[in-house]
Short mmCIF file of C-alpha atoms in Angstrom, two decimals:
data_model
loop_
_atom_site.label_atom_id
_atom_site.label_comp_id
_atom_site.label_asym_id
_atom_site.label_seq_id
_atom_site.Cartn_x
_atom_site.Cartn_y
_atom_site.Cartn_z
CA ASP K 1 196.23 84.49 37.14
CA ALA K 2 194.38 86.22 39.97
CA GLY K 3 197.49 87.85 41.41
CA VAL K 4 198.23 88.11 45.11
CA ILE K 5 195.01 88.12 47.11
CA GLN K 6 194.70 89.86 50.46
CA SER K 7 191.83 89.98 52.88
CA PRO K 8 190.24 91.94 54.30
CA ARG K 9 190.84 95.05 52.21
CA HIS K 10 189.87 97.29 55.09
CA GLU K 11 189.83 96.57 58.82
CA VAL K 12 188.75 98.87 61.60
CA THR K 13 189.21 97.63 65.11
CA GLU K 14 189.59 98.89 68.63
CA MET K 15 192.78 98.98 70.63
CA GLY K 16 193.48 95.70 72.36
CA GLN K 17 191.67 93.54 69.83
CA GLU K 18 193.32 90.79 67.82
CA VAL K 19 193.71 91.42 64.11
CA THR K 20 194.45 88.77 61.48
CA LEU K 21 195.44 89.67 57.95
CA ARG K 22 195.42 87.03 55.25
CA CYS K 23 197.35 86.50 52.05
CA LYS K 24 197.16 84.05 49.17
CA PRO K 25 200.29 84.23 47.01
CA ILE K 26 200.42 83.60 43.29
CA SER K 27 200.34 79.88 42.53
CA GLY K 28 203.82 78.50 41.94
CA HIS K 29 205.58 81.26 43.85
CA ASN K 30 207.83 80.07 46.65
CA SER K 31 208.64 83.30 48.48
CA LEU K 32 206.20 85.47 50.41
CA PHE K 33 206.77 88.89 51.93
CA TRP K 34 204.83 91.03 54.39
CA TYR K 35 205.33 94.82 54.22
CA ARG K 36 203.89 97.73 56.17
CA GLN K 37 203.47 101.24 54.77
CA THR K 38 202.98 104.41 56.80
CA MET K 39 203.48 108.06 56.00
CA MET K 40 206.21 108.32 58.63
CA ARG K 41 208.27 105.26 57.78
CA GLY K 42 207.37 104.52 54.17
CA LEU K 43 207.40 100.89 52.99
CA GLU K 44 209.22 98.53 55.31
CA LEU K 45 209.65 94.77 55.19
CA LEU K 46 208.29 92.94 58.22
CA ILE K 47 209.06 89.30 57.42
CA TYR K 48 209.56 87.00 54.50
CA PHE K 49 209.22 83.27 53.91
CA ASN K 50 210.94 80.99 51.45
CA ASN K 51 209.33 77.58 50.83
CA ASN K 52 207.01 78.26 53.80
CA VAL K 53 209.92 78.79 56.21
CA PRO K 54 210.51 82.21 57.81
CA ILE K 55 213.89 83.46 56.60
CA ASP K 56 214.11 86.96 58.02
CA ASP K 57 211.77 88.39 60.65
CA SER K 58 214.03 91.19 61.80
CA GLY K 59 211.50 93.75 60.61
CA MET K 60 208.73 92.53 62.88
CA PRO K 61 208.26 95.44 65.28
CA GLU K 62 207.63 93.51 68.49
CA ASP K 63 206.19 90.37 70.02
CA ARG K 64 202.67 91.53 69.36
CA PHE K 65 203.23 90.69 65.70
CA SER K 66 203.40 87.12 64.44
CA ALA K 67 203.28 85.58 60.97
CA LYS K 68 202.67 82.06 59.77
CA MET K 69 202.72 80.23 56.49
CA PRO K 70 201.15 76.80 57.03
CA ASN K 71 201.28 75.93 53.33
CA ALA K 72 202.39 77.30 50.00
CA SER K 73 199.07 79.00 49.29
CA PHE K 74 198.28 80.81 52.52
CA SER K 75 199.87 83.14 55.06
CA THR K 76 198.63 85.17 57.99
CA LEU K 77 199.93 88.20 59.84
CA LYS K 78 198.49 88.54 63.33
CA ILE K 79 198.62 91.48 65.70
CA GLN K 80 197.65 90.79 69.29
CA PRO K 81 196.89 93.08 71.01
CA SER K 82 196.54 95.83 68.44
CA GLU K 83 197.49 99.45 69.17
CA PRO K 84 196.67 102.72 67.36
CA ARG K 85 200.28 102.98 66.13
CA ASP K 86 199.74 99.76 64.15
CA SER K 87 197.43 101.67 61.81
CA ALA K 88 198.94 101.33 58.35
CA VAL K 89 198.53 99.64 54.99
CA TYR K 90 199.86 96.09 55.06
CA PHE K 91 201.01 94.56 51.79
CA CYS K 92 201.72 90.97 50.96
CA ALA K 93 203.98 90.13 48.01
CA SER K 94 205.13 86.90 46.44
CA SER K 95 207.86 85.88 44.03
CA LYS K 96 209.25 82.83 42.30
CA THR K 97 212.72 82.86 43.64
CA GLY K 98 215.61 81.39 41.81
CA ASP K 99 218.06 84.26 41.94
CA PHE K 100 217.26 86.90 44.54
CA GLY K 101 218.97 89.54 42.46
CA THR K 102 216.60 89.22 39.56
CA ASP K 103 213.30 87.89 40.89
CA THR K 104 210.23 90.09 40.65
CA GLN K 105 207.96 90.64 43.63
CA TYR K 106 204.23 90.86 42.91
CA PHE K 107 202.28 92.87 45.44
CA GLY K 108 198.72 92.47 46.58
CA PRO K 109 196.27 95.37 46.89
CA GLY K 110 196.98 95.78 50.59
CA THR K 111 194.91 95.78 53.77
CA ARG K 112 194.23 99.19 55.28
CA LEU K 113 194.20 98.72 59.05
CA THR K 114 192.80 101.34 61.40
CA VAL K 115 193.12 100.79 65.14
CA LEU K 116 190.99 103.18 67.18
CA ASP P 1 221.44 96.65 50.38
CA ALA P 2 223.29 99.79 49.33
CA LYS P 3 221.43 103.07 49.54
CA THR P 4 219.97 105.02 46.67
CA THR P 5 219.22 108.73 46.30
CA GLN P 6 216.32 110.04 44.25
CA PRO P 7 214.68 113.45 43.88
CA ASN P 8 211.56 113.79 45.98
CA SER P 9 209.39 114.85 43.08
CA MET P 10 209.36 115.46 39.34
CA GLU P 11 206.80 116.76 36.90
CA SER P 12 206.12 116.09 33.26
CA ASN P 13 203.56 116.85 30.61
CA GLU P 14 201.58 114.09 28.99
CA GLU P 15 203.14 112.58 25.85
CA GLU P 16 206.61 113.86 26.80
CA PRO P 17 209.58 111.68 27.81
CA VAL P 18 210.49 111.48 31.48
CA HIS P 19 213.94 110.77 32.86
CA LEU P 20 213.94 109.69 36.51
CA PRO P 21 217.45 109.73 38.02
CA CYS P 22 218.87 107.56 40.77
CA ASN P 23 222.26 107.79 42.42
CA HIS P 24 223.83 104.71 44.00
CA SER P 25 227.46 105.60 44.53
CA THR P 26 228.11 102.71 46.95
CA ILE P 27 226.80 100.01 44.61
CA SER P 28 228.70 96.75 44.70
CA GLY P 29 229.55 94.57 41.74
CA THR P 30 226.80 92.06 42.53
CA ASP P 31 223.97 94.56 43.12
CA TYR P 32 221.14 94.56 40.60
CA ILE P 33 219.28 97.84 40.00
CA HIS P 34 215.51 97.43 40.27
CA TRP P 35 212.74 99.94 39.71
CA TYR P 36 209.25 99.60 41.11
CA ARG P 37 206.40 102.08 41.04
CA GLN P 38 203.36 102.57 43.21
CA LEU P 39 200.19 103.99 41.75
CA PRO P 40 197.79 105.75 44.13
CA SER P 41 196.03 103.35 46.49
CA GLN P 42 197.77 100.31 45.01
CA GLY P 43 200.64 98.04 45.89
CA PRO P 44 204.03 98.56 44.25
CA GLU P 45 204.55 97.03 40.84
CA TYR P 46 207.74 95.96 39.12
CA VAL P 47 208.97 98.15 36.28
CA ILE P 48 212.41 97.00 35.18
CA HIS P 49 215.80 95.81 36.40
CA GLY P 50 219.37 95.62 35.13
CA LEU P 51 222.94 94.90 36.14
CA THR P 52 225.35 96.60 33.74
CA SER P 53 223.79 96.99 30.31
CA ASN P 54 220.89 99.23 29.37
CA VAL P 55 217.55 97.43 29.38
CA ASN P 56 214.27 97.95 27.58
CA ASN P 57 210.84 96.50 28.15
CA ARG P 58 207.29 97.43 27.26
CA MET P 59 206.99 99.80 30.22
CA ALA P 60 210.28 101.68 30.24
CA SER P 61 213.99 101.77 29.56
CA LEU P 62 216.79 101.64 32.10
CA ALA P 63 220.03 103.46 31.34
CA ILE P 64 222.94 102.49 33.60
CA ALA P 65 226.07 104.61 33.84
CA GLU P 66 229.32 102.97 32.85
CA ASP P 67 230.63 103.13 36.43
CA ARG P 68 227.19 101.93 37.69
CA LYS P 69 227.07 104.72 40.28
CA SER P 70 223.88 106.09 38.77
CA SER P 71 221.00 105.04 36.59
CA THR P 72 218.02 106.62 34.85
CA LEU P 73 214.55 105.24 34.33
CA ILE P 74 213.13 106.50 31.06
CA LEU P 75 209.43 106.66 30.30
CA HIS P 76 209.34 107.39 26.60
CA ARG P 77 205.89 109.00 26.49
CA ALA P 78 204.36 109.81 29.83
CA THR P 79 200.65 109.22 30.27
CA LEU P 80 198.38 110.25 33.10
CA ARG P 81 198.46 106.65 34.27
CA ASP P 82 202.21 106.94 34.85
CA ALA P 83 201.66 109.32 37.76
CA ALA P 84 203.07 107.35 40.68
CA VAL P 85 205.91 107.08 43.18
CA TYR P 86 208.94 105.49 41.52
CA TYR P 87 211.39 103.54 43.67
CA CYS P 88 214.98 102.77 42.72
CA ILE P 89 216.25 99.74 44.65
CA LEU P 90 219.53 97.88 44.79
CA ARG P 91 219.34 94.13 45.33
CA ASP P 92 222.23 92.01 46.40
CA THR P 93 222.36 88.50 45.04
CA GLY P 94 223.54 87.01 48.28
CA GLY P 95 224.45 87.58 51.89
CA SER P 96 222.30 88.13 54.93
CA THR P 97 219.93 90.51 53.16
CA LEU P 98 218.93 87.87 50.60
CA GLY P 99 215.48 88.61 49.20
CA ARG P 100 215.01 92.01 50.79
CA LEU P 101 213.72 95.04 48.91
CA TYR P 102 214.63 98.30 50.62
CA PHE P 103 212.18 100.98 49.54
CA GLY P 104 213.39 104.51 50.11
CA ARG P 105 211.08 107.50 49.71
CA GLY P 106 211.12 107.32 45.92
CA THR P 107 210.25 110.05 43.41
CA GLN P 108 206.69 111.28 43.15
CA LEU P 109 206.00 111.79 39.43
CA THR P 110 203.23 114.19 38.49
CA VAL P 111 201.98 114.10 34.90
CA TRP P 112 200.06 117.10 33.62
CA PRO P 113 197.49 116.78 30.82
#
């Protein structure tokens, strides 16, 4: 299996531009998670989907952030407009959820976003 | 999810066992104990999980205290590749936080050759 695939791996953009991060979960997994990691705040969950439906988006920082999962094999995280404080590594993870206490999340390699 | 407390950093020599502690004094009866680790410049990866009994897998062992207020991740023979940040996480099996992983700061493990 190819694992969780994220693109791009690195993104440098200027303040005010739209940024779209992409994620392909592991085939057969029905839950997908978006995380953000910074030195200041560590790893924090932004949003997660179960069976393509957003379940908890309380971690999304503000309206500039939006996430979609149009089908079981693809998700996007969009930032519009981007700001320098959005600079971070963004991870996507997926799991095959039966029992949330025991399921394992598999993380992608991350997208390093730099907003100038 | 209940909170966990871990030391900020630990060191070990290669080929020696490593015991990484985690305190979770407010754990509830339905909380599973999960461990993940994050190698440099990579996403976190699952290590092991347990509920009450000690657990072993190819990567590590998990020793859980009888009162479940603490646990220890055991790497039997540390290698240079084990140098990473190790996260101890409690996961509830239900409720409004269903599915969430709360990553604290973790323990930075340094392995010396």
